[in-house]
DNA sequence: ATACCTGCAAACAATTTGCACAAAC
DNA sequence: GTTTGTGCAAATTGTTTGCAGGTAT
């Protein structure tokens, strides 16, 4: 896979590749690479597990140097999520967080122990969708799929 | 299907059957069928689409007669959700709401136009899960699956 | 009688907004 | 220079909590 593309095999998102892709997309879309936004990006790349807006904001406050305002953090997250660079991850317990992702049709496998997120393509739902379309007369147009499990590292412990 | 069970074919949850099942479960679990709780139950059965806690509370305030306190509404919802009588439904837009459901392994198909919810069993994910387990070395232990589409009635319009 | 449950009101948490100023292109 | 973005602080909105008193069984 190239550094600017989503993985075709199940894999963690590479933080550097992700940040580069976001910067490229910002530039292409006429969005400015400001200091606060770059700080947000950098902090996100350090998370191993899904994070919340408030957690990110708190971590930015704790960091050295200029601290972005809360509004900027929320606005940046909104932009990234809207453009597909952040996926909303729902834990089994019901809390929601963001994880780096790529635009397009991807799903996520989340470790219930350490929180690492694996993105994958190919959800193999065709048969199910056909069966349900036939049984319900719905025109099915989308879906939400997320998997939970324990990653190899956590299982060893 | 009996009036107290989840549908084995894809179907809307029958409101009366659902309310009866909840009352039976409350009784079996030693929970009391109080006036406020019954009002909550009754109001829920009138929704055609997923609802939020605040929406439910507002509707209860608008109704005639005794009005439950906000805390009671939230606590009742928490109980119902925890016991599996309410499913958390995530819309495509990202908002969350509750919809009547049954305990056990069910998934939901939501109309993006009118919001009606169809519950179904059988998610046919076995092959996908095996493939991913092999590719990632995760021990997969659960999943979140929801489908979106337009129901027959909405398609006619 | 005795758990269990309720309502209130305050605390808490999360997110959004308006607007004057600042920075990027 | 103009457009786009930022920070602040207040306003919203959503949810939880402690506790004195009420109610179902």
CSV table of C-alpha atoms in Angstrom, one decimal, chain B:
chain,number,residue,atom,x,y,z
B,1,UNK,CA,-43.9,-16.1,17.5
B,2,UNK,CA,-45.4,-15.8,20.9
B,3,UNK,CA,-46.3,-12.4,22.3
B,4,UNK,CA,-43.4,-12.5,24.7
B,5,UNK,CA,-40.6,-13.4,22.4
B,6,UNK,CA,-38.4,-11.7,19.9
B,7,UNK,CA,-39.4,-12.2,16.2
B,8,UNK,CA,-37.5,-15.0,14.4
B,9,UNK,CA,-38.3,-13.3,11.1
B,10,UNK,CA,-37.4,-9.7,10.5
B,11,UNK,CA,-40.2,-7.6,11.9
B,12,UNK,CA,-41.1,-4.5,13.9
B,13,UNK,CA,-41.3,-5.1,17.6
B,14,UNK,CA,-44.9,-5.4,18.5
B,15,UNK,CA,-45.5,-2.6,21.1
B,16,UNK,CA,-48.0,-4.5,23.2
B,17,UNK,CA,-46.0,-7.7,23.2
B,18,UNK,CA,-43.0,-5.7,24.1
B,19,UNK,CA,-44.6,-3.9,27.0
B,20,UNK,CA,-46.0,-7.1,28.3
B,21,UNK,CA,-42.7,-8.8,28.2
B,22,UNK,CA,-41.0,-5.9,30.0
B,23,UNK,CA,-43.7,-5.9,32.8
B,24,UNK,CA,-43.2,-9.7,33.2
B,25,UNK,CA,-39.4,-9.2,33.4
B,26,UNK,CA,-39.8,-6.5,35.9
B,27,UNK,CA,-42.0,-8.7,38.0
B,28,UNK,CA,-39.7,-11.7,37.7
B,29,UNK,CA,-36.7,-9.5,38.7
B,30,UNK,CA,-38.4,-8.0,41.7
B,31,UNK,CA,-38.7,-4.5,40.1
B,32,UNK,CA,-41.9,-2.7,40.9
B,33,UNK,CA,-44.4,-1.7,38.4
B,34,UNK,CA,-44.8,1.9,39.5
B,35,UNK,CA,-46.9,4.6,37.9
B,36,UNK,CA,-44.0,6.6,36.5
B,37,UNK,CA,-42.3,3.5,35.0
B,38,UNK,CA,-45.6,2.4,33.4
B,39,UNK,CA,-46.0,5.9,31.9
B,40,UNK,CA,-42.5,5.6,30.5
B,41,UNK,CA,-43.3,2.3,29.0
B,42,UNK,CA,-46.6,3.5,27.5
B,43,UNK,CA,-45.0,6.5,25.9
B,44,UNK,CA,-42.2,4.4,24.4
B,45,UNK,CA,-44.7,2.1,22.7
B,46,UNK,CA,-46.1,5.1,20.8
B,47,UNK,CA,-42.9,6.0,19.1
B,48,UNK,CA,-42.5,4.8,15.5
B,49,UNK,CA,-38.8,5.8,15.3
B,50,UNK,CA,-35.9,5.7,17.7
B,51,UNK,CA,-36.2,8.3,20.5
B,52,UNK,CA,-33.8,10.1,22.9
B,53,UNK,CA,-34.0,10.3,26.6
B,54,UNK,CA,-34.7,14.0,26.5
B,55,UNK,CA,-37.4,13.6,23.9
B,56,UNK,CA,-39.1,11.1,26.0
B,57,UNK,CA,-38.9,13.3,29.0
B,58,UNK,CA,-40.3,16.2,27.1
B,59,UNK,CA,-43.2,14.2,25.8
B,60,UNK,CA,-44.0,13.0,29.3
B,61,UNK,CA,-44.1,16.6,30.5
B,62,UNK,CA,-46.4,17.5,27.8
B,63,UNK,CA,-48.8,14.6,28.6
B,64,UNK,CA,-51.7,14.9,30.9
B,65,UNK,CA,-51.6,13.6,34.5
B,66,UNK,CA,-48.6,13.1,36.8
B,67,UNK,CA,-45.3,13.8,35.2
B,68,UNK,CA,-42.3,11.7,36.1
B,69,UNK,CA,-39.1,13.5,37.1
B,70,UNK,CA,-36.2,13.6,34.7
B,71,UNK,CA,-34.1,11.3,36.9
B,72,UNK,CA,-36.8,8.6,36.9
B,73,UNK,CA,-36.9,8.7,33.1
B,74,UNK,CA,-33.2,8.4,32.8
B,75,UNK,CA,-33.0,5.6,35.4
B,76,UNK,CA,-35.8,3.7,33.7
B,77,UNK,CA,-34.1,3.9,30.4
B,78,UNK,CA,-30.9,2.7,31.9
B,79,UNK,CA,-32.6,-0.3,33.4
B,80,UNK,CA,-34.4,-1.2,30.1
B,81,UNK,CA,-31.3,-0.8,28.1
B,82,UNK,CA,-29.1,-2.8,30.5
B,83,UNK,CA,-31.6,-5.6,30.4
B,84,UNK,CA,-31.8,-5.6,26.7
B,85,UNK,CA,-35.3,-4.2,26.3
B,86,UNK,CA,-34.0,-1.1,24.5
B,87,UNK,CA,-31.4,-1.2,21.7
B,88,UNK,CA,-29.2,1.8,21.1
B,89,UNK,CA,-29.7,2.8,17.5
B,90,UNK,CA,-27.1,4.9,15.7
B,91,UNK,CA,-28.4,6.9,12.8
B,92,UNK,CA,-26.2,7.4,9.7
B,93,UNK,CA,-25.9,11.0,10.8
B,94,UNK,CA,-24.3,9.9,14.0
B,95,UNK,CA,-27.1,10.6,16.5
B,96,UNK,CA,-28.1,7.9,18.9
B,97,UNK,CA,-31.5,6.9,20.0
B,98,UNK,CA,-33.3,4.0,21.7
B,99,UNK,CA,-35.7,1.6,20.1
B,100,UNK,CA,-37.7,-1.2,21.8
B,101,UNK,CA,-36.0,-4.6,21.4
B,102,UNK,CA,-35.6,-7.9,23.1
B,103,UNK,CA,-32.8,-9.4,25.1
B,104,UNK,CA,-30.5,-11.6,23.0
B,105,UNK,CA,-28.6,-11.4,19.8
B,106,UNK,CA,-30.5,-9.1,17.5
B,107,UNK,CA,-29.6,-6.6,14.9
B,108,UNK,CA,-31.6,-3.7,13.5
B,109,UNK,CA,-32.5,-2.4,10.1
B,110,UNK,CA,-33.5,1.3,10.3
B,111,UNK,CA,-35.5,3.3,7.7
B,112,UNK,CA,-33.5,6.4,6.9
B,113,UNK,CA,-36.7,8.2,5.9
B,114,UNK,CA,-39.3,7.4,8.6
B,115,UNK,CA,-37.1,5.8,11.2
B,116,UNK,CA,-39.0,2.6,11.7
B,117,UNK,CA,-36.9,-0.2,13.1
B,118,UNK,CA,-36.9,-3.9,12.0
B,119,UNK,CA,-35.2,-6.4,14.3
B,120,UNK,CA,-33.6,-9.5,12.8
B,121,UNK,CA,-31.6,-12.5,13.8
B,122,UNK,CA,-28.8,-14.1,11.9
B,123,UNK,CA,-26.0,-11.8,10.9
B,124,UNK,CA,-24.2,-14.3,8.7
B,125,UNK,CA,-20.8,-13.0,9.7
B,126,UNK,CA,-19.1,-16.3,10.3
B,127,UNK,CA,-16.9,-16.3,7.2
B,128,UNK,CA,-15.8,-12.8,7.7
B,129,UNK,CA,-15.0,-13.4,11.4
B,130,UNK,CA,-12.9,-16.4,10.5
B,131,UNK,CA,-11.0,-14.6,7.8
B,132,UNK,CA,-10.3,-11.7,10.1
B,133,UNK,CA,-9.3,-13.8,13.0
B,134,UNK,CA,-6.8,-15.6,10.7
B,135,UNK,CA,-5.5,-12.4,9.3
B,136,UNK,CA,-5.2,-10.4,12.5
B,137,UNK,CA,-4.8,-13.0,15.3
B,138,UNK,CA,-7.5,-11.3,17.2
B,139,UNK,CA,-9.9,-13.5,19.2
B,140,UNK,CA,-13.1,-11.9,18.0
B,141,UNK,CA,-15.8,-11.8,20.6
B,142,UNK,CA,-18.6,-9.5,19.5
B,143,UNK,CA,-19.8,-7.1,16.9
B,144,UNK,CA,-22.1,-4.1,16.3
B,145,UNK,CA,-24.2,-4.4,13.1
B,146,UNK,CA,-26.9,-2.1,11.9
B,147,UNK,CA,-28.4,-1.6,8.5
B,148,UNK,CA,-29.9,1.4,6.9
B,149,UNK,CA,-32.4,1.6,4.1
B,150,UNK,CA,-35.8,2.9,2.9
B,151,UNK,CA,-38.8,0.9,3.9
B,152,UNK,CA,-41.5,-0.1,1.5
B,153,UNK,CA,-43.9,2.6,2.5
B,154,UNK,CA,-41.3,5.4,2.2
B,155,UNK,CA,-40.2,4.1,-1.2
B,156,UNK,CA,-43.8,4.4,-2.6
B,157,UNK,CA,-44.0,8.1,-1.8
